[in-house]
Coordinates of C-alpha atoms and ligand atoms in Angstrom, one line a residue:
Chain A
M1369 CA 78.5 -23.6 6.4
L1370 CA 79.7 -26.6 5.2
V1371 CA 80.6 -25.0 2.0
A1372 CA 82.1 -22.4 3.5
A1373 CA 83.9 -25.9 5.2
A1374 CA 84.3 -27.6 1.8
W1375 CA 85.9 -24.5 0.8
L1376 CA 88.3 -23.6 4.1
L1377 CA 89.3 -27.5 3.9
P1378 CA 92.2 -26.8 0.7
A1379 CA 93.2 -23.7 2.5
L1380 CA 93.3 -24.5 5.7
A1381 CA 95.7 -27.6 5.0
V1382 CA 97.7 -25.7 2.7
V1383 CA 98.5 -23.0 5.9
S1384 CA 99.1 -26.1 8.0
L1385 CA 102.1 -27.2 6.4
F1386 CA 103.7 -23.5 6.4
V1387 CA 102.8 -23.3 10.4
G1388 CA 105.3 -24.6 12.9
V1389 CA 108.4 -23.8 14.7
A1390 CA 110.8 -24.4 12.4
D1391 CA 109.8 -21.5 9.3
V1392 CA 109.2 -22.6 6.1
R1393 CA 107.2 -20.6 3.5
P1394 CA 106.2 -20.7 0.3
V1395 CA 108.4 -19.3 -1.5
D1396 CA 111.2 -21.8 -0.2
L1397 CA 108.9 -24.1 -1.9
L1398 CA 108.7 -22.3 -5.2
R1399 CA 112.8 -21.2 -5.2
L1400 CA 112.4 -25.4 -4.8
D1401 CA 115.1 -25.1 -1.6
P1402 CA 115.8 -27.8 -0.3
D1403 CA 115.9 -27.7 3.2
A1404 CA 111.9 -26.5 3.0
W1405 CA 110.8 -29.4 0.9
G1406 CA 112.7 -31.8 3.5
L1407 CA 110.9 -30.4 6.3
V1408 CA 107.6 -30.4 4.3
A1409 CA 108.4 -34.0 3.2
V1410 CA 109.1 -35.4 6.8
S1411 CA 107.2 -33.3 9.2
R1412 CA 104.1 -31.2 8.0
G1413 CA 103.5 -33.5 5.1
P1414 CA 102.8 -36.5 7.2
R1415 CA 102.0 -34.0 10.0
T1416 CA 98.2 -31.9 7.6
A1417 CA 97.7 -35.4 6.0
A1418 CA 97.5 -38.1 9.3
L1419 CA 95.4 -34.6 10.2
L1420 CA 92.6 -34.8 7.2
L1421 CA 92.7 -38.6 7.5
A1422 CA 91.7 -39.1 11.8
G1423 CA 89.5 -36.0 11.5
A1424 CA 87.5 -37.7 8.4
S1425 CA 87.3 -40.8 9.5
T1426 CA 87.0 -40.6 13.4
A1427 CA 84.0 -38.4 11.9
V1428 CA 82.5 -40.4 9.8
V1429 CA 82.1 -43.9 12.5
G1430 CA 80.6 -41.5 14.8
T1431 CA 78.0 -41.6 12.1
I1432 CA 78.1 -45.2 11.6
M1433 CA 77.9 -45.5 16.0
Q1434 CA 75.0 -43.3 15.4
M1435 CA 73.8 -45.4 13.1
L1436 CA 74.2 -48.7 15.2
A1437 CA 72.9 -47.6 18.3
R1438 CA 70.1 -45.5 16.3
N1439 CA 71.4 -42.0 19.3
R1440 CA 72.4 -39.3 18.5
F1441 CA 75.1 -39.3 21.4
A1442 CA 77.0 -42.2 20.0
E1443 CA 80.2 -42.2 19.0
P1444 CA 83.4 -43.7 20.0
S1445 CA 84.3 -41.9 22.7
T1446 CA 80.8 -42.6 24.5
T1447 CA 80.1 -46.1 23.7
G1448 CA 83.2 -47.3 25.6
T1449 CA 85.5 -48.0 22.6
V1450 CA 87.6 -45.3 23.3
E1451 CA 88.3 -47.1 26.6
F1452 CA 88.1 -50.5 25.6
A1453 CA 91.6 -50.2 22.5
L1454 CA 93.4 -47.8 25.2
L1455 CA 92.7 -50.8 27.4
G1456 CA 94.2 -53.1 25.1
L1457 CA 97.3 -50.9 23.7
L1458 CA 97.9 -50.6 28.2
V1459 CA 97.6 -54.9 28.6
V1460 CA 99.9 -54.8 24.6
T1461 CA 102.3 -52.3 26.0
I1462 CA 102.7 -53.8 29.1
A1463 CA 102.8 -57.7 27.7
A1464 CA 105.1 -57.2 25.3
P1465 CA 106.6 -53.8 24.6
A1466 CA 108.8 -54.3 21.6
L1467 CA 105.6 -55.7 19.5
P1468 CA 105.8 -52.6 16.5
V1469 CA 102.6 -50.9 15.7
A1470 CA 100.5 -53.0 13.7
A1471 CA 100.7 -55.6 16.5
K1472 CA 99.4 -52.9 18.9
I1473 CA 96.6 -51.9 16.3
V1474 CA 95.4 -55.1 16.3
A1475 CA 95.4 -56.0 20.1
A1476 CA 93.8 -52.2 20.2
T1477 CA 91.4 -53.6 18.3
A1478 CA 90.4 -56.8 19.7
F1479 CA 89.2 -54.9 23.1
A1480 CA 87.7 -51.9 21.0
L1481 CA 85.2 -54.4 19.1
A1482 CA 84.9 -56.3 22.2
G1483 CA 83.9 -53.5 24.4
T1484 CA 81.6 -52.2 21.5
A1485 CA 79.8 -55.0 21.0
L1486 CA 79.6 -54.9 24.7
F1487 CA 77.7 -51.5 24.7
L1488 CA 75.3 -52.6 22.1
A1489 CA 74.4 -55.9 24.0
V1490 CA 73.9 -54.0 27.0
L1491 CA 71.6 -51.6 25.5
R1492 CA 69.6 -54.5 23.7
R1493 CA 69.3 -55.0 27.9
V1494 CA 68.4 -52.0 29.1
P1495 CA 65.2 -50.1 29.1
L1496 CA 64.9 -46.8 26.8
R1497 CA 63.3 -43.9 28.3
S1498 CA 65.4 -41.6 27.5
P1499 CA 67.6 -41.3 24.4
L1500 CA 70.4 -39.7 26.6
V1501 CA 70.7 -43.3 28.2
V1502 CA 72.4 -44.2 25.7
P1503 CA 75.5 -41.9 25.8
L1504 CA 74.8 -42.8 29.8
V1505 CA 75.5 -46.1 30.1
G1506 CA 78.5 -46.0 27.2
I1507 CA 79.8 -43.4 29.3
V1508 CA 79.8 -45.3 33.2
L1509 CA 80.8 -48.4 30.8
G1510 CA 84.2 -46.8 29.2
G1511 CA 84.5 -45.1 33.1
V1512 CA 84.9 -48.0 34.7
V1513 CA 87.3 -49.6 32.3
S1514 CA 89.1 -46.4 32.5
A1515 CA 89.7 -46.9 36.0
V1516 CA 91.0 -50.4 35.2
A1517 CA 93.3 -49.0 32.9
T1518 CA 94.4 -46.4 35.1
F1519 CA 94.6 -48.8 38.3
I1520 CA 96.4 -50.9 36.1
A1521 CA 99.4 -48.0 34.7
Y1522 CA 100.1 -46.5 38.7
R1523 CA 100.7 -50.4 39.3
T1524 CA 103.2 -50.6 36.4
D1525 CA 104.5 -46.5 36.0
L1526 CA 102.9 -46.2 32.6
L1527 CA 100.6 -43.3 33.7
Q1528 CA 102.5 -40.8 31.6
A1529 CA 101.9 -42.9 28.4
L1530 CA 98.3 -43.6 29.1
G1531 CA 98.3 -39.7 29.4
A1532 CA 100.4 -39.3 26.3
W1533 CA 97.5 -41.5 25.0
S1534 CA 94.3 -40.6 26.0
T1535 CA 95.0 -36.9 24.3
G1536 CA 95.1 -36.7 21.1
D1537 CA 98.8 -35.3 19.3
F1538 CA 99.8 -34.4 16.0
S1539 CA 103.2 -32.7 17.4
G1540 CA 105.5 -36.0 16.7
V1541 CA 103.9 -37.4 13.6
L1542 CA 106.8 -37.8 10.7
A1543 CA 106.9 -39.7 7.5
G1544 CA 107.3 -42.7 8.5
R1545 CA 105.0 -42.6 11.9
Y1546 CA 101.4 -42.1 10.5
E1547 CA 100.9 -44.4 7.9
T1548 CA 98.6 -46.4 9.7
L1549 CA 95.8 -44.0 9.7
W1550 CA 96.2 -44.8 6.1
V1551 CA 94.0 -48.1 7.2
A1552 CA 91.7 -45.7 8.5
G1553 CA 90.7 -43.4 6.0
A1554 CA 90.2 -46.6 3.3
L1555 CA 88.4 -47.7 6.3
A1556 CA 86.0 -44.8 5.8
V1557 CA 86.0 -45.3 1.7
V1558 CA 84.3 -48.3 2.8
A1559 CA 82.0 -47.2 5.6
Y1560 CA 80.6 -44.9 2.0
V1561 CA 80.7 -48.3 -0.3
A1562 CA 78.7 -48.8 2.7
A1563 CA 76.4 -46.2 3.2
D1564 CA 73.0 -47.3 2.0
R1565 CA 73.2 -50.6 4.6
F1566 CA 73.8 -47.9 7.6
T1567 CA 71.2 -45.6 6.3
V1568 CA 68.9 -48.9 6.6
A1569 CA 70.0 -49.8 9.8
G1570 CA 69.4 -46.8 11.5
L1571 CA 65.5 -47.6 11.1
G1572 CA 66.0 -50.4 13.2
E1573 CA 66.0 -53.7 13.0
A1574 CA 61.9 -54.4 11.3
F1575 CA 62.8 -52.1 8.0
T1576 CA 65.9 -53.7 7.4
T1577 CA 64.6 -57.2 7.5
N1578 CA 62.0 -56.4 5.6
L1579 CA 64.1 -54.8 2.7
G1580 CA 66.1 -57.8 2.8
L1581 CA 69.1 -56.6 4.7
D1582 CA 70.8 -58.8 7.4
H1583 CA 71.0 -56.4 10.3
R1584 CA 73.1 -58.4 11.9
R1585 CA 75.3 -58.3 9.2
T1586 CA 75.2 -54.7 8.8
M1587 CA 75.7 -54.2 12.9
V1588 CA 78.9 -56.2 12.4
L1589 CA 80.5 -54.7 10.0
G1590 CA 79.3 -50.9 11.7
L1591 CA 81.2 -52.3 14.6
V1592 CA 83.9 -53.7 12.5
L1593 CA 85.2 -49.9 10.7
V1594 CA 84.5 -48.2 14.4
S1595 CA 86.7 -50.4 16.1
V1596 CA 89.5 -50.5 13.9
V1597 CA 89.1 -46.8 13.1
S1598 CA 89.2 -46.2 16.6
A1599 CA 91.4 -47.8 17.8
V1600 CA 94.2 -46.8 15.1
V1601 CA 93.5 -43.7 15.8
V1602 CA 94.0 -44.5 19.3
V1603 CA 97.3 -46.1 19.5
T1604 CA 98.9 -43.8 16.1
V1605 CA 98.1 -40.1 17.7
G1606 CA 95.9 -40.7 21.0
V1607 CA 92.3 -39.4 21.5
V1608 CA 89.9 -36.5 19.8
P1609 CA 86.7 -36.2 21.4
F1610 CA 84.1 -35.0 20.6
L1611 CA 84.7 -35.0 17.2
G1612 CA 82.4 -37.9 16.3
L1613 CA 79.6 -36.3 18.1
V1614 CA 79.7 -32.8 16.7
V1615 CA 80.1 -33.5 13.6
P1616 CA 77.6 -35.9 12.2
N1617 CA 75.3 -34.0 14.4
V1618 CA 76.3 -30.3 12.9
V1619 CA 75.3 -32.0 9.1
S1620 CA 72.2 -34.1 10.1
L1621 CA 70.7 -31.1 11.5
L1622 CA 71.7 -29.3 7.8
R1623 CA 71.7 -32.2 5.4
G1624 CA 69.8 -35.3 7.3
D1625 CA 70.3 -38.7 8.1
D1626 CA 70.8 -40.2 4.1
V1627 CA 74.7 -41.7 4.7
R1628 CA 74.6 -41.6 1.2
R1629 CA 74.5 -37.8 0.8
T1630 CA 75.8 -37.3 4.6
L1631 CA 79.1 -39.2 4.8
P1632 CA 80.8 -36.9 2.2
W1633 CA 79.7 -33.8 4.3
V1634 CA 80.8 -35.5 7.8
A1635 CA 85.0 -36.1 6.3
T1636 CA 85.5 -33.0 5.1
L1637 CA 84.1 -31.0 8.6
G1638 CA 85.3 -33.6 10.0
A1639 CA 89.1 -32.8 8.4
A1640 CA 88.5 -29.3 8.2
L1641 CA 87.6 -29.5 12.6
V1642 CA 90.3 -31.2 13.0
L1643 CA 93.1 -29.4 10.8
A1644 CA 91.9 -26.2 12.5
C1645 CA 91.8 -27.4 15.9
D1646 CA 95.4 -28.4 15.2
L1647 CA 96.8 -24.8 13.4
L1648 CA 95.0 -23.0 16.8
G1649 CA 96.9 -25.6 19.2
R1650 CA 100.1 -24.6 17.2
L1651 CA 99.3 -20.8 17.5
V1652 CA 98.1 -19.9 20.6
R1653 CA 101.5 -20.6 22.3
Y1654 CA 103.6 -20.4 20.3
P1655 CA 106.7 -21.7 20.0
Y1656 CA 104.8 -24.3 22.5
E1657 CA 102.3 -26.1 21.4
V1658 CA 98.5 -27.5 23.0
P1659 CA 97.6 -30.7 21.7
V1660 CA 95.2 -30.9 19.7
G1661 CA 93.5 -33.6 21.8
V1662 CA 93.1 -30.2 24.1
V1663 CA 91.9 -27.7 22.3
V1664 CA 89.0 -30.6 19.9
G1665 CA 87.5 -31.5 23.7
V1666 CA 87.4 -27.1 24.0
V1667 CA 86.3 -26.3 21.3
G1668 CA 84.1 -29.5 20.7
S1669 CA 82.4 -29.4 23.8
V1670 CA 81.0 -25.6 22.9
L1671 CA 80.0 -27.2 19.6
F1672 CA 78.2 -29.6 21.3
L1673 CA 76.4 -27.2 23.9
W1674 CA 75.3 -24.9 21.2
L1675 CA 74.0 -28.2 19.7
L1676 CA 71.8 -29.3 22.7
L1677 CA 70.2 -26.0 23.2
R1678 CA 69.1 -25.6 19.8
R1679 CA 67.2 -28.8 18.6
D1680 CA 65.0 -28.2 21.9
T1681 CA 63.7 -31.8 21.6
G1682 CA 63.7 -34.7 19.1
A1683 CA 67.5 -35.2 20.3
G1684 CA 67.8 -38.9 19.8
R1685 CA 66.1 -41.9 18.3
V1686 CA 65.1 -44.0 20.6
G1687 CA 63.7 -47.2 19.1
Chain B
M367 CA 50.3 -67.6 -1.6
I368 CA 51.2 -67.7 1.5
E369 CA 50.6 -71.1 3.7
V370 CA 50.5 -70.8 7.5
R371 CA 50.6 -74.3 9.4
G372 CA 50.5 -74.6 12.7
V373 CA 51.7 -71.4 13.8
T374 CA 52.4 -71.3 17.5
K375 CA 54.6 -68.0 19.3
R376 CA 54.8 -68.8 23.6
Y377 CA 56.3 -66.0 25.9
G378 CA 57.1 -68.2 28.9
A379 CA 54.6 -69.7 30.2
T380 CA 51.3 -67.7 28.0
T381 CA 50.6 -69.1 24.5
V382 CA 50.2 -64.9 21.9
V383 CA 49.9 -67.6 18.9
D384 CA 48.4 -70.6 19.2
D385 CA 48.4 -72.9 16.5
V386 CA 47.2 -71.1 13.6
S387 CA 46.6 -72.5 10.3
L388 CA 46.4 -70.0 7.3
D389 CA 46.2 -70.2 3.9
V390 CA 46.0 -66.7 2.0
P391 CA 45.6 -67.1 -1.9
D392 CA 47.6 -64.9 -4.2
G393 CA 44.8 -62.0 -5.0
G394 CA 42.6 -60.5 -2.6
L395 CA 41.8 -58.2 0.4
V396 CA 42.2 -60.3 3.6
A397 CA 41.5 -58.1 6.6
L398 CA 42.3 -59.7 9.9
I399 CA 40.2 -58.1 12.9
G400 CA 40.5 -59.1 16.6
P401 CA 40.7 -58.1 19.9
N402 CA 43.4 -55.7 21.1
G403 CA 46.6 -58.5 22.1
A404 CA 44.9 -60.9 19.9
G405 CA 47.8 -62.1 18.4
K406 CA 47.5 -59.7 15.5
S407 CA 51.0 -58.0 15.3
T408 CA 52.6 -61.3 16.8
L409 CA 50.6 -63.0 13.4
L410 CA 51.9 -60.8 10.6
S411 CA 56.0 -60.3 12.4
I412 CA 55.9 -64.3 12.0
M413 CA 54.9 -64.4 8.4
S414 CA 57.3 -62.0 7.5
R415 CA 60.0 -63.3 9.3
L416 CA 60.6 -60.5 11.9
L417 CA 59.7 -63.1 14.6
P418 CA 60.4 -66.5 15.3
A419 CA 58.0 -69.0 15.8
D420 CA 58.1 -72.1 18.3
A421 CA 56.5 -73.9 16.0
G422 CA 54.8 -74.2 12.9
T423 CA 56.1 -73.3 9.1
V424 CA 54.9 -69.8 7.2
L425 CA 55.4 -71.0 3.5
V426 CA 55.9 -67.3 0.9
D427 CA 55.2 -69.0 -2.8
G428 CA 56.3 -72.8 -0.9
M429 CA 59.4 -70.9 0.4
D430 CA 60.3 -71.7 4.1
V431 CA 60.7 -67.7 5.6
T432 CA 62.6 -69.1 7.5
T433 CA 65.6 -70.5 5.7
T434 CA 65.1 -68.9 2.8
R435 CA 67.5 -65.8 1.6
S436 CA 66.1 -62.5 2.8
D437 CA 66.4 -60.1 0.3
V438 CA 64.7 -63.0 -2.0
L439 CA 61.8 -62.3 0.0
A440 CA 62.2 -58.8 -0.1
R441 CA 61.2 -58.9 -3.5
R442 CA 57.8 -61.1 -2.7
L443 CA 56.7 -59.7 0.3
A444 CA 57.1 -56.4 2.5
I445 CA 55.6 -55.5 5.8
L446 CA 54.8 -52.4 7.8
R447 CA 54.4 -52.9 11.2
Q448 CA 51.9 -51.5 13.7
D449 CA 54.8 -49.7 15.6
A450 CA 56.5 -48.4 12.3
H451 CA 59.2 -45.8 14.2
V452 CA 61.5 -43.6 12.7
G453 CA 64.2 -41.3 14.1
S454 CA 66.2 -41.2 11.3
R455 CA 65.9 -37.4 9.4
L456 CA 65.0 -39.0 6.1
T457 CA 63.6 -36.8 3.6
V458 CA 59.3 -38.6 2.6
R459 CA 61.6 -38.8 -1.1
D460 CA 63.8 -40.9 0.6
L461 CA 62.7 -43.2 2.7
V462 CA 59.9 -44.0 0.0
T463 CA 63.1 -44.6 -2.3
F464 CA 64.4 -47.5 0.3
G465 CA 61.3 -49.1 -0.5
R466 CA 63.5 -49.7 -3.6
Y467 CA 66.3 -51.0 -2.1
P468 CA 65.5 -55.1 -2.4
H469 CA 65.1 -54.5 -6.3
S470 CA 67.7 -51.9 -6.9
K471 CA 70.7 -52.6 -4.1
G472 CA 71.2 -48.8 -4.7
R473 CA 71.8 -48.0 -8.4
Y474 CA 68.5 -46.8 -8.7
T475 CA 66.9 -46.9 -12.2
V476 CA 64.9 -44.9 -14.7
E477 CA 62.4 -46.6 -13.6
D478 CA 62.9 -47.4 -9.6
R479 CA 62.4 -43.0 -9.8
A480 CA 59.3 -43.8 -11.3
H481 CA 57.7 -46.7 -9.1
V482 CA 58.8 -44.1 -5.8
E483 CA 57.1 -40.8 -7.3
R484 CA 53.5 -42.7 -8.4
A485 CA 53.5 -44.2 -4.7
L486 CA 54.3 -40.5 -3.7
D487 CA 51.3 -39.5 -6.3
F488 CA 49.2 -42.2 -5.2
L489 CA 49.7 -41.7 -1.5
D490 CA 48.8 -37.7 -2.0
L491 CA 52.8 -37.5 -0.6
Q492 CA 53.9 -34.8 -3.2
P493 CA 53.4 -31.4 -1.5
F494 CA 55.8 -33.5 1.2
A495 CA 58.1 -35.2 -0.3
D496 CA 61.5 -32.6 0.4
R497 CA 60.1 -32.7 4.2
F498 CA 62.5 -34.3 7.1
L499 CA 59.9 -37.6 8.4
D500 CA 60.3 -35.8 11.8
E501 CA 58.5 -32.2 10.0
L502 CA 55.6 -34.2 9.2
S503 CA 51.7 -34.3 11.0
G504 CA 51.0 -38.3 12.0
G505 CA 49.2 -39.4 9.8
Q506 CA 51.1 -38.0 6.8
R507 CA 53.6 -40.2 8.3
Q508 CA 52.3 -43.2 8.7
R509 CA 51.1 -42.4 4.5
A510 CA 54.9 -42.5 4.2
F511 CA 55.5 -45.4 5.8
V512 CA 53.0 -47.2 3.0
A513 CA 54.2 -45.2 0.2
M514 CA 57.4 -47.2 0.9
V515 CA 56.3 -50.5 0.9
L516 CA 54.4 -50.5 -1.8
C517 CA 57.0 -48.7 -3.7
Q518 CA 58.4 -52.1 -2.7
D519 CA 56.5 -53.4 -5.1
T520 CA 55.7 -56.9 -3.7
D521 CA 53.5 -59.4 -4.9
H522 CA 52.6 -60.0 -1.1
V523 CA 51.5 -56.8 1.4
L524 CA 51.2 -57.2 4.9
L525 CA 50.4 -53.6 7.0
D526 CA 49.4 -53.5 10.7
E527 CA 47.3 -50.5 11.1
P528 CA 48.0 -48.3 8.3
L529 CA 45.0 -46.9 8.9
N530 CA 46.3 -45.6 12.6
N531 CA 46.8 -41.5 12.6
L532 CA 44.7 -41.5 9.1
D533 CA 41.6 -38.8 9.0
L534 CA 38.8 -39.9 6.6
R535 CA 39.3 -39.1 3.6
H536 CA 42.7 -40.1 3.9
A537 CA 41.6 -43.9 5.3
V538 CA 38.7 -43.9 2.6
G539 CA 41.8 -43.4 0.2
M540 CA 44.2 -45.8 1.3
M541 CA 41.6 -48.3 1.9
R542 CA 40.5 -48.1 -2.4
L543 CA 44.3 -47.9 -3.2
L544 CA 44.3 -50.6 -1.1
R545 CA 41.4 -52.6 -3.7
R546 CA 43.2 -50.9 -6.0
A547 CA 46.3 -53.0 -5.9
T548 CA 44.6 -56.7 -5.8
D549 CA 42.6 -56.0 -8.2
E550 CA 45.0 -54.2 -11.1
L551 CA 48.1 -55.5 -9.9
G552 CA 47.2 -58.2 -8.6
K553 CA 48.4 -57.9 -5.2
T554 CA 47.6 -60.1 -2.3
V555 CA 47.0 -57.9 0.7
V556 CA 46.8 -58.9 4.3
V557 CA 45.0 -55.8 6.3
V558 CA 45.1 -55.3 10.5
L559 CA 42.2 -53.1 10.9
H560 CA 39.9 -53.1 13.9
D561 CA 37.4 -50.5 12.1
I562 CA 34.9 -53.7 11.5
N563 CA 33.2 -51.9 8.9
V564 CA 36.3 -50.8 6.9
A565 CA 36.6 -54.7 6.9
S566 CA 33.5 -55.4 6.4
C567 CA 33.0 -53.1 3.2
W568 CA 36.7 -52.9 1.4
S569 CA 38.0 -56.3 2.2
D570 CA 37.2 -59.9 0.1
R571 CA 37.7 -61.9 3.6
I572 CA 37.7 -61.3 7.1
V573 CA 39.9 -63.2 9.7
A574 CA 38.9 -62.8 12.9
M575 CA 42.0 -63.9 16.0
K576 CA 40.6 -64.3 19.4
D577 CA 43.2 -65.0 22.1
G578 CA 45.7 -66.3 19.7
R579 CA 43.5 -68.5 17.3
V580 CA 41.9 -68.0 14.6
A581 CA 38.0 -67.5 15.5
H582 CA 36.2 -67.5 12.5
D583 CA 37.4 -66.6 8.3
G584 CA 35.0 -66.3 5.9
P585 CA 34.1 -63.3 3.2
P586 CA 32.2 -60.3 4.6
A587 CA 29.0 -61.4 4.8
E588 CA 29.3 -64.9 6.7
V589 CA 31.3 -62.3 9.6
V590 CA 29.7 -59.4 10.4
R591 CA 26.9 -60.8 11.7
P592 CA 26.1 -60.4 15.4
E593 CA 26.9 -62.9 17.0
V594 CA 30.1 -63.8 15.3
L595 CA 31.1 -60.1 16.0
S596 CA 29.7 -59.9 19.6
D597 CA 32.0 -63.4 20.6
V598 CA 35.2 -61.8 18.5
Y599 CA 35.2 -58.6 20.8
D600 CA 32.6 -59.8 23.6
L601 CA 30.7 -56.5 22.9
D602 CA 27.0 -56.3 20.9
V603 CA 27.2 -55.3 18.1
A604 CA 24.2 -55.3 16.0
V605 CA 24.7 -55.1 12.1
H606 CA 22.6 -53.7 9.5
E607 CA 22.0 -53.6 6.1
L608 CA 22.8 -49.9 4.6
D609 CA 23.1 -49.3 1.0
G610 CA 23.9 -52.8 0.5
Q611 CA 27.1 -52.7 2.9
L612 CA 27.0 -54.8 6.2
I613 CA 27.6 -51.9 9.4
G614 CA 28.3 -52.8 12.0
T615 CA 26.6 -50.6 14.8
Y616 CA 28.3 -50.4 18.6
Y617 CA 28.7 -47.2 19.6
R618 CA 26.3 -46.6 22.4
Ligands
ATP2378 N1 57.6 -59.8 23.3 C1 56.9 -59.8 24.4 N2 57.4 -59.9 25.6 C2 56.0 -60.6 26.4 N3 54.2 -60.8 25.1 C3 54.5 -59.8 23.9 C4 55.8 -59.5 23.7 N4 55.2 -58.9 22.3 C5 53.7 -59.1 22.6 N5 53.4 -60.0 24.0 C6 52.0 -60.3 23.9 O1 51.3 -61.3 22.6 C7 49.9 -60.5 22.8 C8 49.8 -60.6 21.2 O2 50.2 -59.2 21.4 P1 50.2 -58.4 19.0 O3 50.7 -57.5 19.7 O4 50.2 -59.7 18.7 O5 48.1 -58.9 19.3 P2 47.3 -57.9 18.9 O6 46.5 -58.7 18.0 O7 48.7 -57.3 17.5 O8 47.0 -56.3 19.0 P3 46.7 -55.0 19.0 O9 45.3 -54.6 18.6 O10 46.7 -54.7 20.6 O11 47.3 -54.4 18.1 C9 49.5 -59.6 23.5 O12 49.3 -60.3 24.9 C10 50.6 -59.7 24.1 O13 51.2 -59.0 25.2
MG2379 MG1 48.8 -55.3 16.9

């Protein structure tokens, strides 16, 4: 399955260049048709790159979050991270609407960092009787933050904007409006470089210390990676739900949890899944588009249910 | 050499480790015994910097464990905790390989691989080497943890109840292995044991804790005595000499 996804990925990426309302055919590119090339350079190419970057990095930080929380159900959208990022984006939009995207990302990151740190701090105090307590804590936290954000958005007439940010959508991606995602991609590479640390962190604090690693520093590094990537993705293309949950779990099931070994697969499968869902969204109601957030939500929840039913026990790692 | 100087640990009003001082010279197998709650695990955790003490210091080869860089200590001292639990799906070989992390930081050399294979051999783990930890029995998993700690190849090894879950043969195998590590490789091993007869037959020295203090300390011949053991465990223990070994009986 993973190998299939790896083979499928380039094919999907190529198809993604040619699917959309405006017609581009491969022959047009071969004939060096300037209009066709223009469309690819300005819209289809960036869109495809954005999908690849967002998919891969979201799935990668899902894995990192699961290692940090030592729980299979932890991912940015079940730990409050995404909700905090959205709140940050909302607050900065109200306070300083004219700020450039980079500044908005910084604000969203700051909120996401604070939120994720809060989540991990709460986790340390809650007795973990079941692995499901971890995502429950995160979802409750996220719910509260979401409610606050909705209230603020309601009072400031920004409900529509909040709704748009909450649903990942790549149809507006154009050259010049997605490049921040390269930051997310670069951070996914950083995560790979530090992969062993995260595997060790997943073994728990005692193992980490015994092996001479600073547990706190690993947590902080992971927190920063998770928060920045989540914020970048949310600000640039909106929330892509479930990806960070489903992809790492599928890979873990097939290949285990040695992050050094699994991360490339996680990135590949994440990119392939988002790309496939986006293509589906473009084709389902052609010539209209269904946002990828919606498609991933549906596909992801089906996959997630399958995972839950398949893994009879031991789905979490409490400890 | 590990030097424990006046170490105290309190939880609220209860003192669980009470002004303990202990020298563990290089080489030798030290058994730490005592009833549940005596403070054995707490002491071991403090000695290995996993837990901060409220008072006192621990020196490993002269270095204070609370101020020395953790990665430096990780090449000198390894610990396996009593409640070792891993939820990650790692294979046995992956886990054992992480024992080399303090030496190679992830860039494993041929020498590291050799260490890993040796540890797998020693603990009888080759048949399961490529299985995930969650697909092992409790005793097999326990052996995998010990293999990881031994693979760390430190001069000092602290093991909290490593015989948990082991059958008779593997328990004896584990003690023989620890004996070899001290005799042939010159390691210092401190091991928490609940079976006083294992402590009696295999260790060079027995430290008995009770209520957070070291109650008795000496070679097996001095500690494995009815009055000493009865005091430590609040239980009548008779001691017999069998085949040249001191064996306590207390079963009924
Ligand atoms: N986090 C904690 N909070 C409060 N009390 C604790 C905590 N950890 C340990 N204790 C108490 O400290 C005492 C010593 O515990 P410790 O684990 O060191 O005992 P032990 O000698 O290893 O016992 P066992 O043989 O059962 O493993 C116990 O009475 C225990 O209840
Ligand atoms: Mg104990």
